[in-house]
Amino acid sequence: MNVLGIDTSCDDTGVGITRDGRVVANVVVPQTALHARFGGVVPEEASREHLEVIDSAVADALTRADLTLADLAAVGATYGPGLVGALLVGLSYAKTLAWGLDVPLVPVHHLEGHLAAAAAEPPFLALIASGGHTALFRVQAWDDIAELGHSRDDAAGEAFDKVARLLGLGYPGGAALSALAATGDDHGVSLPWPMQGKDTIEFSFSGLKTAVAMLLQRQPDARPEDVAATFERVAIGSLVEVTLRAVERTGLERLVVAGGVAANRLLRRAFDEAGLEVRFPPPGLATDNGAMIALAAHQRLLAGGAEPGSATTVMTDAVPYQPLAGAAG
Ligand code: KG4
Ligand code: ZN
């Protein structure tokens, strides 16, 4: 069964194809350069760019998979969460394509796509930390996914990007900030620990980001590498602290980590040291892409018992949890 998946939730146009649950094409058209000059994603620009490239991205994915449209058994697309205008482009495209081909359309929750990309067998705990979302899930089975908690404000990657910007490191700046941090003193300045003393499965990064901005105003001569190192220690330390609390509460010791922040070396080291069985999605599937949406759609089709290639089915009722407030992006 060949499934095409589309993700246009934020600033990358992702189109992927799976054959019997294996990724055979994964085309991502990034918009990083387009948004870099604004220092963040401009929603209207993102929507227009998705519209511009989606047709050729689909054609490219089909060529790479050595397939034609007639070979597709279903079309999956992210229905949320994300930038509304951007989502509309991918979802409308997918709807039209599914209708035209008379195959099922499978709306996929964006975060379920990230989970499907991990290729891990449930049950497991999943931490998704990217520029748009930071949340923890218990995946008991593919049709039994519960969110345990998310960020009250900024996503982890967003905080990295904002602090990187304050330090003049460009956008997106997470990786550059982490590289600078490696050369600094991680106790070189003083920053507050997020959610100090709160025994909850929740994250918060906006106070930390504001604390960095205020510190730079107060101490303009603070060494940037020390600010970066201290910020990284606290931000990653807080992510790890809350995740380990979730491990303790659920008893699940298998952990899937997805999203751009999963690349962070402190994060990887901390989970290794905690002795957890950690899985990272393969390169190319860790950040936003369409193949993960095809994988999730494939699983949904199998779970729903839908006959591939039969009548058009809009499987909105099969979605087990609703778009998650605060985890959007
Ligand atoms: O999942 P992702 O590629 O996509 C979006 O959210 O759009 O995540 C990108 C985020 C950015 O905020 C970036 O700064 C962050 O991941 N990131 C990192 C690192 N590499 C990328 N954050 C911390 N440490 C890194 N090494
Ligand atoms: Zn994402």
Tab-separated table of C-alpha atoms and ligand atoms in Angstrom:
chain	number	residue	atom	x	y	z
A	1	MET	CA	0.000	0.000	0.000
A	2	ASN	CA	1.501	3.363	-1.071
A	3	VAL	CA	0.593	6.336	1.129
A	4	LEU	CA	1.494	9.937	0.360
A	5	GLY	CA	1.876	12.260	3.361
A	6	ILE	CA	1.909	16.060	3.399
A	7	ASP	CA	3.023	18.395	6.184
A	8	THR	CA	2.738	22.167	5.802
A	9	SER	CA	2.268	22.996	9.474
A	10	CYS	CA	5.032	25.574	9.717
A	11	ASP	CA	7.895	26.655	7.494
A	12	ASP	CA	8.866	23.498	5.601
A	13	THR	CA	6.892	21.912	2.769
A	14	GLY	CA	7.132	18.177	3.465
A	15	VAL	CA	5.926	15.458	1.088
A	16	GLY	CA	6.751	11.817	1.772
A	17	ILE	CA	5.643	8.422	0.529
A	18	THR	CA	5.558	5.091	2.346
A	19	ARG	CA	5.230	1.679	0.757
A	20	ASP	CA	3.757	-0.844	3.195
A	21	GLY	CA	4.891	1.336	6.083
A	22	ARG	CA	8.447	1.911	4.809
A	23	VAL	CA	9.615	5.365	3.725
A	24	VAL	CA	10.403	5.398	-0.016
A	25	ALA	CA	10.466	9.184	-0.537
A	26	ASN	CA	10.962	12.140	1.779
A	27	VAL	CA	11.058	15.537	0.077
A	28	VAL	CA	11.409	18.592	2.303
A	29	VAL	CA	11.501	22.058	0.771
A	30	PRO	CA	12.816	24.306	3.556
A	31	GLN	CA	11.905	27.968	3.857
A	32	THR	CA	14.696	28.865	6.267
A	33	ALA	CA	16.296	31.444	3.975
A	34	LEU	CA	12.947	33.108	3.298
A	35	HIS	CA	12.270	33.730	7.004
A	36	ALA	CA	15.849	34.268	8.223
A	37	ARG	CA	15.827	37.962	7.332
A	38	PHE	CA	12.823	38.464	9.658
A	39	GLY	CA	14.382	36.459	12.505
A	40	GLY	CA	11.346	34.133	12.691
A	41	VAL	CA	8.590	32.538	10.628
A	42	VAL	CA	6.222	34.995	8.893
A	43	PRO	CA	2.931	33.046	8.518
A	44	GLU	CA	1.695	34.723	5.326
A	45	GLU	CA	5.055	34.267	3.613
A	46	ALA	CA	5.048	30.604	4.700
A	47	SER	CA	1.569	29.941	3.225
A	48	ARG	CA	2.459	31.526	-0.108
A	49	GLU	CA	5.682	29.579	-0.349
A	50	HIS	CA	3.888	26.267	0.412
A	51	LEU	CA	1.453	27.043	-2.395
A	52	GLU	CA	4.323	27.831	-4.717
A	53	VAL	CA	6.213	24.574	-4.223
A	54	ILE	CA	3.709	21.900	-3.173
A	55	ASP	CA	2.920	20.651	-6.672
A	56	SER	CA	6.561	20.162	-7.602
A	57	ALA	CA	7.340	18.612	-4.195
A	58	VAL	CA	4.622	15.985	-4.815
A	59	ALA	CA	5.943	15.336	-8.335
A	60	ASP	CA	9.466	15.042	-6.958
A	61	ALA	CA	8.396	12.566	-4.249
A	62	LEU	CA	6.578	10.397	-6.815
A	63	THR	CA	9.650	10.375	-9.074
A	64	ARG	CA	11.928	9.392	-6.211
A	65	ALA	CA	9.579	6.572	-5.217
A	66	ASP	CA	9.278	5.536	-8.875
A	67	LEU	CA	5.481	5.794	-8.654
A	68	THR	CA	2.663	7.653	-10.369
A	69	LEU	CA	-0.426	9.211	-8.780
A	70	ALA	CA	-2.444	6.154	-9.808
A	71	ASP	CA	-0.287	3.987	-7.500
A	72	LEU	CA	-1.385	5.871	-4.354
A	73	ALA	CA	-3.762	4.054	-2.012
A	74	ALA	CA	-4.317	6.961	0.383
A	75	VAL	CA	-3.315	10.540	1.089
A	76	GLY	CA	-2.466	11.770	4.592
A	77	ALA	CA	-2.056	15.398	5.631
A	78	THR	CA	-1.424	17.322	8.826
A	79	TYR	CA	-4.671	18.950	9.982
A	80	GLY	CA	-3.115	20.681	13.013
A	81	PRO	CA	-1.640	22.072	15.115
A	82	GLY	CA	0.271	24.697	13.185
A	83	LEU	CA	-0.052	27.970	11.295
A	84	VAL	CA	-3.609	28.022	9.974
A	85	GLY	CA	-2.854	29.449	6.530
A	86	ALA	CA	0.064	27.081	6.054
A	87	LEU	CA	-1.958	24.050	7.172
A	88	LEU	CA	-4.775	24.988	4.798
A	89	VAL	CA	-2.485	24.751	1.791
A	90	GLY	CA	-1.391	21.176	2.493
A	91	LEU	CA	-4.749	19.962	3.729
A	92	SER	CA	-6.704	21.435	0.799
A	93	TYR	CA	-4.168	20.002	-1.625
A	94	ALA	CA	-4.456	16.571	0.017
A	95	LYS	CA	-8.258	16.678	0.046
A	96	THR	CA	-8.395	17.540	-3.624
A	97	LEU	CA	-5.862	14.877	-4.518
A	98	ALA	CA	-7.674	12.165	-2.512
A	99	TRP	CA	-11.012	13.179	-4.005
A	100	GLY	CA	-9.593	13.179	-7.525
A	101	LEU	CA	-7.973	9.767	-7.080
A	102	ASP	CA	-10.942	8.370	-5.133
A	103	VAL	CA	-8.746	7.163	-2.272
A	104	PRO	CA	-9.065	7.755	1.496
A	105	LEU	CA	-7.936	11.055	2.968
A	106	VAL	CA	-6.373	10.611	6.403
A	107	PRO	CA	-6.095	13.775	8.522
A	108	VAL	CA	-3.105	13.415	10.857
A	109	HIS	CA	-2.296	15.283	14.086
A	110	HIS	CA	1.165	16.773	13.549
A	111	LEU	CA	2.568	15.409	16.800
A	112	GLU	CA	1.303	11.923	15.989
A	113	GLY	CA	3.454	12.190	12.865
A	114	HIS	CA	6.518	12.933	14.999
A	115	LEU	CA	5.724	9.897	17.156
A	116	ALA	CA	5.235	7.613	14.148
A	117	ALA	CA	8.662	8.661	12.796
A	118	ALA	CA	10.414	7.094	15.771
A	119	ALA	CA	9.810	3.525	14.605
A	120	ALA	CA	9.579	2.399	18.237
A	121	GLU	CA	7.205	-0.228	19.540
A	122	PRO	CA	4.705	1.039	22.131
A	123	PRO	CA	4.547	1.336	25.062
A	124	PHE	CA	6.974	4.262	25.308
A	125	LEU	CA	7.293	7.796	26.583
A	126	ALA	CA	7.833	10.498	23.956
A	127	LEU	CA	9.394	13.919	24.321
A	128	ILE	CA	8.820	16.241	21.393
A	129	ALA	CA	10.967	19.359	21.546
A	130	SER	CA	11.147	21.593	18.509
A	131	GLY	CA	10.817	25.225	17.502
A	132	GLY	CA	7.036	24.934	17.653
A	133	HIS	CA	6.242	22.433	20.389
A	134	THR	CA	7.471	20.937	23.625
A	135	ALA	CA	5.352	18.139	25.044
A	136	LEU	CA	5.489	14.723	26.670
A	137	PHE	CA	3.259	11.813	25.651
A	138	ARG	CA	2.581	8.322	26.904
A	139	VAL	CA	2.149	6.071	23.875
A	140	GLN	CA	0.546	2.943	25.292
A	141	ALA	CA	-0.512	1.710	21.856
A	142	TRP	CA	-0.854	3.499	18.507
A	143	ASP	CA	-4.544	4.123	19.221
A	144	ASP	CA	-3.943	4.947	22.888
A	145	ILE	CA	-1.852	8.126	23.060
A	146	ALA	CA	-2.144	10.523	25.992
A	147	GLU	CA	-0.471	13.863	26.438
A	148	LEU	CA	1.105	14.136	29.879
A	149	GLY	CA	2.039	17.813	29.679
A	150	HIS	CA	3.348	20.590	27.497
A	151	SER	CA	4.984	24.000	27.653
A	152	ARG	CA	2.903	26.756	29.219
A	153	ASP	CA	4.540	29.299	26.953
A	154	ASP	CA	7.508	29.127	24.564
A	155	ALA	CA	8.682	25.873	23.000
A	156	ALA	CA	12.231	24.803	23.914
A	157	GLY	CA	13.594	25.438	20.408
A	158	GLU	CA	11.846	28.798	20.320
A	159	ALA	CA	13.672	29.803	23.507
A	160	PHE	CA	16.986	28.671	21.978
A	161	ASP	CA	16.205	30.733	18.872
A	162	LYS	CA	15.240	33.841	20.843
A	163	VAL	CA	18.323	33.694	23.060
A	164	ALA	CA	20.489	33.058	19.983
A	165	ARG	CA	19.002	36.172	18.464
A	166	LEU	CA	19.792	38.200	21.589
A	167	LEU	CA	23.375	37.003	21.216
A	168	GLY	CA	23.419	37.933	17.525
A	169	LEU	CA	23.716	34.339	16.287
A	170	GLY	CA	21.150	34.421	13.459
A	171	TYR	CA	18.041	32.294	12.894
A	172	PRO	CA	17.352	29.494	13.655
A	173	GLY	CA	20.073	29.672	16.240
A	174	GLY	CA	19.743	26.577	18.448
A	175	ALA	CA	22.698	24.706	16.995
A	176	ALA	CA	24.912	27.829	16.875
A	177	LEU	CA	24.017	28.681	20.463
A	178	SER	CA	24.898	25.155	21.565
A	179	ALA	CA	28.245	25.341	19.729
A	180	LEU	CA	29.053	28.664	21.427
A	181	ALA	CA	27.977	27.221	24.789
A	182	ALA	CA	30.568	24.459	24.475
A	183	THR	CA	33.289	27.113	24.853
A	184	GLY	CA	31.789	28.904	27.876
A	185	ASP	CA	31.378	28.497	31.641
A	186	ASP	CA	27.949	27.012	32.347
A	187	HIS	CA	27.834	28.748	35.728
A	188	GLY	CA	29.324	31.973	34.318
A	189	VAL	CA	26.140	33.980	34.901
A	190	SER	CA	23.093	33.525	37.074
A	191	LEU	CA	19.756	32.460	35.527
A	192	PRO	CA	16.512	31.234	37.155
A	193	TRP	CA	15.483	27.577	36.962
A	194	PRO	CA	12.095	27.189	35.175
A	195	MET	CA	9.157	25.999	37.282
A	196	GLN	CA	11.389	25.774	40.352
A	197	GLY	CA	9.848	23.628	43.083
A	198	LYS	CA	6.789	22.698	40.966
A	199	ASP	CA	6.212	18.970	40.915
A	200	THR	CA	4.356	18.945	37.575
A	201	ILE	CA	4.802	17.566	34.078
A	202	GLU	CA	4.882	20.984	32.472
A	203	PHE	CA	7.540	23.114	30.858
A	204	SER	CA	8.130	26.855	30.759
A	205	PHE	CA	10.859	28.698	28.884
A	206	SER	CA	9.643	32.241	28.483
A	207	GLY	CA	10.788	33.419	31.951
A	208	LEU	CA	14.246	32.040	31.270
A	209	LYS	CA	14.406	33.812	27.910
A	210	THR	CA	13.311	37.111	29.520
A	211	ALA	CA	15.911	36.625	32.260
A	212	VAL	CA	18.615	36.377	29.571
A	213	ALA	CA	17.340	39.584	27.914
A	214	MET	CA	17.378	41.442	31.249
A	215	LEU	CA	20.800	40.099	32.148
A	216	LEU	CA	22.236	41.343	28.848
A	217	GLN	CA	20.811	44.802	29.552
A	218	ARG	CA	22.191	44.830	33.094
A	219	GLN	CA	25.547	43.267	32.247
A	220	PRO	CA	26.308	44.194	28.629
A	221	ASP	CA	29.876	42.993	29.110
A	222	ALA	CA	28.840	39.448	30.162
A	223	ARG	CA	30.753	36.916	28.060
A	224	PRO	CA	28.351	35.610	25.343
A	225	GLU	CA	29.780	32.083	25.640
A	226	ASP	CA	29.048	32.068	29.390
A	227	VAL	CA	25.490	33.309	28.800
A	228	ALA	CA	25.009	30.609	26.139
A	229	ALA	CA	26.490	27.866	28.329
A	230	THR	CA	24.446	28.824	31.392
A	231	PHE	CA	21.244	29.134	29.344
A	232	GLU	CA	21.841	25.752	27.729
A	233	ARG	CA	22.538	24.058	31.078
A	234	VAL	CA	19.316	25.444	32.563
A	235	ALA	CA	17.044	24.977	29.514
A	236	ILE	CA	18.187	21.414	28.800
A	237	GLY	CA	18.372	20.634	32.526
A	238	SER	CA	14.745	21.615	32.909
A	239	LEU	CA	13.675	19.520	29.884
A	240	VAL	CA	15.495	16.525	31.338
A	241	GLU	CA	14.172	17.083	34.877
A	242	VAL	CA	10.528	17.069	33.757
A	243	THR	CA	11.074	14.097	31.431
A	244	LEU	CA	12.663	12.045	34.216
A	245	ARG	CA	9.709	12.926	36.442
A	246	ALA	CA	7.433	11.481	33.755
A	247	VAL	CA	9.611	8.349	33.564
A	248	GLU	CA	9.232	7.930	37.311
A	249	ARG	CA	5.460	8.449	37.252
A	250	THR	CA	4.707	6.167	34.325
A	251	GLY	CA	7.348	3.511	34.952
A	252	LEU	CA	8.136	3.630	31.219
A	253	GLU	CA	11.871	3.453	30.589
A	254	ARG	CA	11.782	3.512	26.813
A	255	LEU	CA	11.937	7.083	25.598
A	256	VAL	CA	11.514	8.523	22.119
A	257	VAL	CA	12.929	12.021	21.587
A	258	ALA	CA	11.865	13.941	18.468
A	259	GLY	CA	12.069	17.502	17.127
A	260	GLY	CA	15.077	19.686	16.338
A	261	VAL	CA	16.174	20.046	19.973
A	262	ALA	CA	16.771	16.261	20.067
A	263	ALA	CA	20.064	17.061	18.314
A	264	ASN	CA	21.317	18.802	21.467
A	265	ARG	CA	24.420	17.114	22.879
A	266	LEU	CA	23.646	17.888	26.571
A	267	LEU	CA	20.192	16.390	26.179
A	268	ARG	CA	21.558	13.200	24.637
A	269	ARG	CA	24.232	12.871	27.306
A	270	ALA	CA	21.763	13.398	30.168
A	271	PHE	CA	19.383	10.686	28.939
A	272	ASP	CA	22.279	8.294	28.375
A	273	GLU	CA	23.501	8.918	31.900
A	274	ALA	CA	20.005	8.290	33.271
A	275	GLY	CA	20.256	4.775	31.802
A	276	LEU	CA	17.131	5.080	29.684
A	277	GLU	CA	16.529	3.230	26.442
A	278	VAL	CA	16.424	6.265	24.163
A	279	ARG	CA	15.350	6.257	20.528
A	280	PHE	CA	15.813	9.116	18.126
A	281	PRO	CA	13.996	9.121	14.804
A	282	PRO	CA	16.368	8.475	11.892
A	283	PRO	CA	18.028	11.547	10.341
A	284	GLY	CA	15.590	13.280	8.014
A	285	LEU	CA	12.593	12.093	10.032
A	286	ALA	CA	13.429	13.924	13.280
A	287	THR	CA	12.413	17.383	12.094
A	288	ASP	CA	9.208	18.337	10.263
A	289	ASN	CA	8.615	16.219	7.144
A	290	GLY	CA	5.867	14.568	5.105
A	291	ALA	CA	7.130	10.980	5.430
A	292	MET	CA	6.211	10.953	9.125
A	293	ILE	CA	2.673	11.961	8.163
A	294	ALA	CA	2.547	9.107	5.640
A	295	LEU	CA	3.759	6.705	8.366
A	296	ALA	CA	1.064	7.877	10.789
A	297	ALA	CA	-1.603	7.722	8.063
A	298	HIS	CA	-0.523	4.174	7.211
A	299	GLN	CA	-0.881	3.148	10.861
A	300	ARG	CA	-4.302	4.789	11.067
A	301	LEU	CA	-5.473	2.977	7.954
A	302	LEU	CA	-4.342	-0.351	9.394
A	303	ALA	CA	-5.885	0.384	12.802
A	304	GLY	CA	-9.141	1.578	11.235
A	305	GLY	CA	-9.426	-1.491	9.032
A	306	ALA	CA	-9.980	0.757	6.019
A	307	GLU	CA	-9.657	-0.996	2.725
A	308	PRO	CA	-6.968	0.774	0.796
A	309	GLY	CA	-8.083	2.181	-2.493
A	310	SER	CA	-11.777	1.832	-1.720
A	311	ALA	CA	-14.260	4.684	-1.418
A	312	THR	CA	-13.182	8.101	-0.165
A	313	THR	CA	-13.220	8.135	3.629
A	314	VAL	CA	-12.614	11.172	5.773
A	315	MET	CA	-11.390	9.607	8.981
A	316	THR	CA	-11.734	12.584	11.307
A	317	ASP	CA	-13.614	10.493	13.887
A	318	ALA	CA	-10.654	8.163	14.211
A	319	VAL	CA	-8.447	10.887	15.715
A	320	PRO	CA	-8.044	9.914	19.393
A	321	TYR	CA	-7.125	13.282	20.818
A	322	GLN	CA	-7.928	16.803	19.815
A	323	PRO	CA	-5.530	19.596	18.812
A	324	LEU	CA	-3.622	20.429	21.929
A	325	ALA	CA	-3.773	23.961	23.256
A	326	GLY	CA	-0.307	25.267	23.986
A	327	ALA	CA	1.459	22.553	22.020
A	328	ALA	CA	0.761	24.259	18.717
A	329	GLY	CA	3.311	24.977	16.046
B	1	KG4	O1	11.822	20.172	14.617
B	1	KG4	P1	12.451	21.372	14.030
B	1	KG4	O2	13.462	21.197	12.953
B	1	KG4	O3	11.368	22.251	13.375
B	1	KG4	C1	10.549	23.233	13.777
B	1	KG4	O4	10.176	23.331	14.947
B	1	KG4	O5	10.207	23.972	12.826
B	1	KG4	O6	13.118	22.177	15.222
B	1	KG4	C2	13.918	23.286	15.000
B	1	KG4	C3	14.333	23.815	16.358
B	1	KG4	C4	14.881	25.222	16.241
B	1	KG4	O7	14.267	25.996	17.234
B	1	KG4	C5	16.372	25.032	16.500
B	1	KG4	O8	16.972	26.158	17.065
B	1	KG4	C6	16.382	23.850	17.444
B	1	KG4	O9	15.375	22.999	16.931
B	1	KG4	N1	17.682	23.163	17.486
B	1	KG4	C7	18.431	23.024	18.593
B	1	KG4	C8	19.621	22.341	18.211
B	1	KG4	N2	19.529	22.083	16.876
B	1	KG4	C9	18.338	22.589	16.451
B	1	KG4	N3	18.199	23.414	19.850
B	1	KG4	C10	19.156	23.118	20.768
B	1	KG4	N4	20.296	22.485	20.484
B	1	KG4	C11	20.594	22.079	19.230
B	1	KG4	N5	21.739	21.431	18.973
B	2	ZN	ZN	7.012	19.463	14.275
